[in-house]
Every structure is written in structure tokens, then in C-alpha cells.
mmCIF file with all atom_site columns, C-alpha atoms in Angstrom:
data_model
loop_
_atom_site.group_PDB
_atom_site.id
_atom_site.type_symbol
_atom_site.label_atom_id
_atom_site.label_alt_id
_atom_site.label_comp_id
_atom_site.label_asym_id
_atom_site.label_entity_id
_atom_site.label_seq_id
_atom_site.pdbx_PDB_ins_code
_atom_site.Cartn_x
_atom_site.Cartn_y
_atom_site.Cartn_z
_atom_site.occupancy
_atom_site.B_iso_or_equiv
_atom_site.pdbx_formal_charge
_atom_site.auth_seq_id
_atom_site.auth_comp_id
_atom_site.auth_asym_id
_atom_site.auth_atom_id
_atom_site.pdbx_PDB_model_num
ATOM 1   C CA . LYS A 1 1   ? -94.392 46.094 4.543  1.00 0.00 ? 682 LYS A CA 1
ATOM 2   C CA . PRO A 1 2   ? -96.517 46.829 7.530  1.00 0.00 ? 683 PRO A CA 1
ATOM 3   C CA . ALA A 1 3   ? -93.564 46.852 9.845  1.00 0.00 ? 684 ALA A CA 1
ATOM 4   C CA . TYR A 1 4   ? -91.703 49.343 7.659  1.00 0.00 ? 685 TYR A CA 1
ATOM 5   C CA . GLN A 1 5   ? -94.814 51.573 7.405  1.00 0.00 ? 686 GLN A CA 1
ATOM 6   C CA . ASN A 1 6   ? -95.304 51.251 11.203 1.00 0.00 ? 687 ASN A CA 1
ATOM 7   C CA . LEU A 1 7   ? -91.742 52.374 11.714 1.00 0.00 ? 688 LEU A CA 1
ATOM 8   C CA . ARG A 1 8   ? -91.980 55.168 9.298  1.00 0.00 ? 689 ARG A CA 1
ATOM 9   C CA . GLN A 1 9   ? -95.186 56.503 11.044 1.00 0.00 ? 690 GLN A CA 1
ATOM 10  C CA . LYS A 1 10  ? -93.613 56.215 14.446 1.00 0.00 ? 691 LYS A CA 1
ATOM 11  C CA . VAL A 1 11  ? -90.436 58.091 13.254 1.00 0.00 ? 692 VAL A CA 1
ATOM 12  C CA . ASP A 1 12  ? -92.551 60.747 11.454 1.00 0.00 ? 693 ASP A CA 1
ATOM 13  C CA . ASN A 1 13  ? -94.703 61.275 14.638 1.00 0.00 ? 694 ASN A CA 1
ATOM 14  C CA . PHE A 1 14  ? -91.640 61.481 16.867 1.00 0.00 ? 695 PHE A CA 1
ATOM 15  C CA . VAL A 1 15  ? -89.937 64.073 14.532 1.00 0.00 ? 696 VAL A CA 1
ATOM 16  C CA . SER A 1 16  ? -93.038 66.116 14.556 1.00 0.00 ? 697 SER A CA 1
ATOM 17  C CA . THR A 1 17  ? -93.502 66.162 18.178 1.00 0.00 ? 698 THR A CA 1
ATOM 18  C CA . HIS A 1 18  ? -89.801 66.977 18.726 1.00 0.00 ? 699 HIS A CA 1
ATOM 19  C CA . LEU A 1 19  ? -89.995 69.897 16.187 1.00 0.00 ? 700 LEU A CA 1
ATOM 20  C CA . ASP A 1 20  ? -93.238 71.130 17.764 1.00 0.00 ? 701 ASP A CA 1
ATOM 21  C CA . LYS A 1 21  ? -91.329 71.398 21.089 1.00 0.00 ? 702 LYS A CA 1
ATOM 22  C CA . GLN A 1 22  ? -88.582 73.618 19.473 1.00 0.00 ? 703 GLN A CA 1
ATOM 23  C CA . GLU A 1 23  ? -89.092 77.314 19.186 1.00 0.00 ? 704 GLU A CA 1
ATOM 24  C CA . TRP A 1 24  ? -87.956 78.263 15.777 1.00 0.00 ? 705 TRP A CA 1
ATOM 25  C CA . ASN A 1 25  ? -85.862 81.612 15.003 1.00 0.00 ? 706 ASN A CA 1
ATOM 26  C CA . PRO A 1 26  ? -83.795 82.319 12.043 1.00 0.00 ? 707 PRO A CA 1
ATOM 27  C CA . ALA A 1 27  ? -80.633 82.434 13.992 1.00 0.00 ? 708 ALA A CA 1
ATOM 28  C CA . MET A 1 28  ? -80.870 78.816 15.095 1.00 0.00 ? 709 MET A CA 1
ATOM 29  C CA . ASN A 1 29  ? -78.149 76.587 13.770 1.00 0.00 ? 710 ASN A CA 1
ATOM 30  C CA . LYS A 1 30  ? -79.935 74.027 11.559 1.00 0.00 ? 711 LYS A CA 1
ATOM 31  C CA . ASN A 1 31  ? -77.136 71.489 11.900 1.00 0.00 ? 712 ASN A CA 1
ATOM 32  C CA . GLN A 1 32  ? -77.253 71.483 15.687 1.00 0.00 ? 713 GLN A CA 1
ATOM 33  C CA . LEU A 1 33  ? -81.070 71.094 15.571 1.00 0.00 ? 714 LEU A CA 1
ATOM 34  C CA . ARG A 1 34  ? -80.744 68.214 13.074 1.00 0.00 ? 715 ARG A CA 1
ATOM 35  C CA . ASN A 1 35  ? -78.096 66.498 15.118 1.00 0.00 ? 716 ASN A CA 1
ATOM 36  C CA . GLY A 1 36  ? -80.014 66.850 18.260 1.00 0.00 ? 717 GLY A CA 1
ATOM 37  C CA . LEU A 1 37  ? -83.097 65.423 16.561 1.00 0.00 ? 718 LEU A CA 1
ATOM 38  C CA . ARG A 1 38  ? -81.028 62.583 15.229 1.00 0.00 ? 719 ARG A CA 1
ATOM 39  C CA . GLN A 1 39  ? -79.610 61.896 18.718 1.00 0.00 ? 720 GLN A CA 1
ATOM 40  C CA . SER A 1 40  ? -83.175 61.930 20.102 1.00 0.00 ? 721 SER A CA 1
ATOM 41  C CA . VAL A 1 41  ? -84.422 59.445 17.565 1.00 0.00 ? 722 VAL A CA 1
ATOM 42  C CA . ILE A 1 42  ? -81.445 57.007 18.289 1.00 0.00 ? 723 ILE A CA 1
ATOM 43  C CA . GLN A 1 43  ? -81.799 57.315 22.002 1.00 0.00 ? 724 GLN A CA 1
ATOM 44  C CA . SER A 1 44  ? -85.413 56.485 21.851 1.00 0.00 ? 725 SER A CA 1
ATOM 45  C CA . GLY A 1 45  ? -84.621 52.969 20.578 1.00 0.00 ? 726 GLY A CA 1
ATOM 46  C CA . MET A 1 46  ? -87.448 53.031 18.201 1.00 0.00 ? 727 MET A CA 1
ATOM 47  C CA . LEU A 1 47  ? -85.196 52.430 15.137 1.00 0.00 ? 728 LEU A CA 1
ATOM 48  C CA . GLU A 1 48  ? -83.478 49.371 16.595 1.00 0.00 ? 729 GLU A CA 1
ATOM 49  C CA . ALA A 1 49  ? -86.784 47.934 17.636 1.00 0.00 ? 730 ALA A CA 1
ATOM 50  C CA . GLY A 1 50  ? -88.453 48.741 14.369 1.00 0.00 ? 731 GLY A CA 1
ATOM 51  C CA . VAL A 1 51  ? -85.622 47.280 12.256 1.00 0.00 ? 732 VAL A CA 1
ATOM 52  C CA . ASP A 1 52  ? -85.766 44.113 14.385 1.00 0.00 ? 733 ASP A CA 1
ATOM 53  C CA . ARG A 1 53  ? -89.399 43.875 13.443 1.00 0.00 ? 734 ARG A CA 1
ATOM 54  C CA . ILE A 1 54  ? -88.861 44.459 9.834  1.00 0.00 ? 735 ILE A CA 1
ATOM 55  C CA . ILE A 1 55  ? -86.101 41.724 9.816  1.00 0.00 ? 736 ILE A CA 1
ATOM 56  C CA . SER A 1 56  ? -88.406 39.298 11.596 1.00 0.00 ? 737 SER A CA 1
ATOM 57  C CA . GLN A 1 57  ? -91.198 40.211 9.226  1.00 0.00 ? 738 GLN A CA 1
ATOM 58  C CA . VAL A 1 58  ? -89.334 40.148 5.952  1.00 0.00 ? 739 VAL A CA 1
ATOM 59  C CA . VAL A 1 59  ? -86.014 38.287 6.392  1.00 0.00 ? 740 VAL A CA 1
ATOM 60  C CA . ASP A 1 60  ? -86.932 35.455 8.821  1.00 0.00 ? 741 ASP A CA 1
ATOM 61  C CA . PRO A 1 61  ? -89.662 33.815 6.711  1.00 0.00 ? 742 PRO A CA 1
ATOM 62  C CA . LYS A 1 62  ? -87.255 33.592 3.699  1.00 0.00 ? 743 LYS A CA 1
ATOM 63  C CA . LEU A 1 63  ? -84.287 32.459 5.776  1.00 0.00 ? 744 LEU A CA 1
ATOM 64  C CA . ASN A 1 64  ? -84.925 28.694 5.520  1.00 0.00 ? 745 ASN A CA 1
ATOM 65  C CA . HIS A 1 65  ? -86.274 28.338 1.953  1.00 0.00 ? 746 HIS A CA 1
ATOM 66  C CA . ILE A 1 66  ? -84.388 31.090 0.105  1.00 0.00 ? 747 ILE A CA 1
ATOM 67  C CA . PHE A 1 67  ? -81.238 32.148 2.027  1.00 0.00 ? 748 PHE A CA 1
ATOM 68  C CA . ARG A 1 68  ? -80.146 28.799 3.653  1.00 0.00 ? 749 ARG A CA 1
ATOM 69  C CA . PRO A 1 69  ? -80.166 26.816 0.325  1.00 0.00 ? 750 PRO A CA 1
ATOM 70  C CA . GLN A 1 70  ? -77.976 29.511 -1.246 1.00 0.00 ? 751 GLN A CA 1
ATOM 71  C CA . ILE A 1 71  ? -75.601 29.447 1.632  1.00 0.00 ? 752 ILE A CA 1
ATOM 72  C CA . GLU A 1 72  ? -75.382 25.811 1.544  1.00 0.00 ? 753 GLU A CA 1
ATOM 73  C CA . LYS A 1 73  ? -74.633 25.751 -2.080 1.00 0.00 ? 754 LYS A CA 1
ATOM 74  C CA . ALA A 1 74  ? -71.938 28.274 -1.639 1.00 0.00 ? 755 ALA A CA 1
ATOM 75  C CA . ILE A 1 75  ? -70.329 26.217 1.161  1.00 0.00 ? 756 ILE A CA 1
ATOM 76  C CA . HIS A 1 76  ? -70.469 22.958 -0.755 1.00 0.00 ? 757 HIS A CA 1
ATOM 77  C CA . GLU A 1 77  ? -68.894 24.624 -3.789 1.00 0.00 ? 758 GLU A CA 1
ATOM 78  C CA . PHE A 1 78  ? -66.176 26.096 -1.579 1.00 0.00 ? 759 PHE A CA 1
ATOM 79  C CA . LEU A 1 79  ? -65.443 22.768 0.104  1.00 0.00 ? 760 LEU A CA 1
ATOM 80  C CA . ALA A 1 80  ? -65.456 21.030 -3.259 1.00 0.00 ? 761 ALA A CA 1
ATOM 81  C CA . ALA A 1 81  ? -62.894 23.340 -4.623 1.00 0.00 ? 762 ALA A CA 1
ATOM 82  C CA . GLN A 1 82  ? -60.807 22.829 -1.444 1.00 0.00 ? 763 GLN A CA 1
ATOM 83  C CA . LYS A 1 83  ? -61.033 19.011 -1.922 1.00 0.00 ? 764 LYS A CA 1
ATOM 84  C CA . LYS A 1 84  ? -60.043 19.357 -5.519 1.00 0.00 ? 765 LYS A CA 1
ATOM 85  C CA . GLU A 1 85  ? -56.949 21.448 -4.634 1.00 0.00 ? 766 GLU A CA 1
ATOM 86  C CA . GLU A 1 86  ? -55.928 18.874 -2.075 1.00 0.00 ? 767 GLU A CA 1
ATOM 87  C CA . SER A 1 87  ? -56.317 15.931 -4.451 1.00 0.00 ? 768 SER A CA 1
ATOM 88  C CA . VAL A 1 88  ? -54.204 17.440 -7.210 1.00 0.00 ? 769 VAL A CA 1
ATOM 89  C CA . PRO A 1 89  ? -50.559 16.412 -6.550 1.00 0.00 ? 770 PRO A CA 1
ATOM 90  C CA . ALA A 1 90  ? -48.209 19.213 -6.002 1.00 0.00 ? 771 ALA A CA 1
ATOM 91  C CA . PRO A 1 91  ? -45.456 19.576 -8.519 1.00 0.00 ? 772 PRO A CA 1
ATOM 92  C CA . PRO A 1 92  ? -42.176 18.141 -7.283 1.00 0.00 ? 773 PRO A CA 1
ATOM 93  C CA . PRO A 1 93  ? -39.840 20.623 -5.638 1.00 0.00 ? 774 PRO A CA 1
ATOM 94  C CA . GLU A 1 94  ? -37.245 22.215 -7.887 1.00 0.00 ? 775 GLU A CA 1
ATOM 95  C CA . PRO A 1 95  ? -33.738 21.102 -7.112 1.00 0.00 ? 776 PRO A CA 1
ATOM 96  C CA . GLU A 1 96  ? -31.771 23.706 -5.358 1.00 0.00 ? 777 GLU A CA 1
ATOM 97  C CA . ASN A 1 97  ? -28.880 25.180 -7.343 1.00 0.00 ? 778 ASN A CA 1
ATOM 98  C CA . LYS A 1 98  ? -25.749 24.696 -5.533 1.00 0.00 ? 779 LYS A CA 1
ATOM 99  C CA . ASP A 1 99  ? -23.064 26.898 -6.947 1.00 0.00 ? 780 ASP A CA 1
ATOM 100 C CA . PRO A 1 100 ? -19.522 25.799 -6.349 1.00 0.00 ? 781 PRO A CA 1
ATOM 101 C CA . PRO A 1 101 ? -17.980 28.021 -3.700 1.00 0.00 ? 782 PRO A CA 1
ATOM 102 C CA . ALA A 1 102 ? -16.154 30.894 -5.257 1.00 0.00 ? 783 ALA A CA 1
ATOM 103 C CA . PRO A 1 103 ? -12.358 30.516 -5.258 1.00 0.00 ? 784 PRO A CA 1
ATOM 104 C CA . SER A 1 104 ? -10.888 32.574 -2.528 1.00 0.00 ? 785 SER A CA 1
ATOM 105 C CA . GLN A 1 105 ? -8.565  35.342 -3.294 1.00 0.00 ? 786 GLN A CA 1
ATOM 106 C CA . ASP A 1 106 ? -5.752  35.430 -1.073 1.00 0.00 ? 787 ASP A CA 1
ATOM 107 C CA . ALA A 1 107 ? -3.518  38.359 -1.291 1.00 0.00 ? 788 ALA A CA 1
ATOM 108 C CA . SER A 1 108 ? 0.071   37.051 -1.170 1.00 0.00 ? 789 SER A CA 1
#
């Protein structure tokens, strides 16, 4: 949780600083201001770095003892099902119906 709280604090500070630099007037387009802020946050790289820290703090410790066994179990079940399908003999092919050729109709 500290990595999330740290990231949130950084983003909050960044947004506050960014908005403090903007001079507000009622004629401003809020969507343009919002999109400009969003682009600034993305370009700063703080989200990417913060998310990487969250993953390393939250996901990585669980990787080997929670996720890996579940993944291995799913793989084993899938492979067992594949092997079972291969061991079941395929039904014999159906004989092809060969219709006798239709009599030709010659116009005499």
C-alpha cells in the first residue's frame, strides 16, 4: 500500500502545482485544461514508474507462491485434456456415398 499512497501523493502534488500555474477565467475550456493536465501527467513518467513500483511491491512477492501454482495447475489440466483427446480413438471415417452416374439424356 505504501507504493500506491506514494504515487497518489505525487500525482496530487503534480496536479496542484500544474493547476497553480494556470490562470483561471470562466471562459477557459475545461476539457482542454483537463486534457493538457492529463498529457502533462503522462509525459512526466511518474505514473509508469509508480505502477512499476506497485507491481514490484504487491504482485512480485505473490508471484511464486500464489500465481505460479495456479498457472502450473491450469497448464497441467490443459495438457491432460489434450493428451486425453489424443488417446481417444477417432471414429472410423464414414464411407463415401458414390451415386451411380446419372444416365445421359441424348436428344436423338
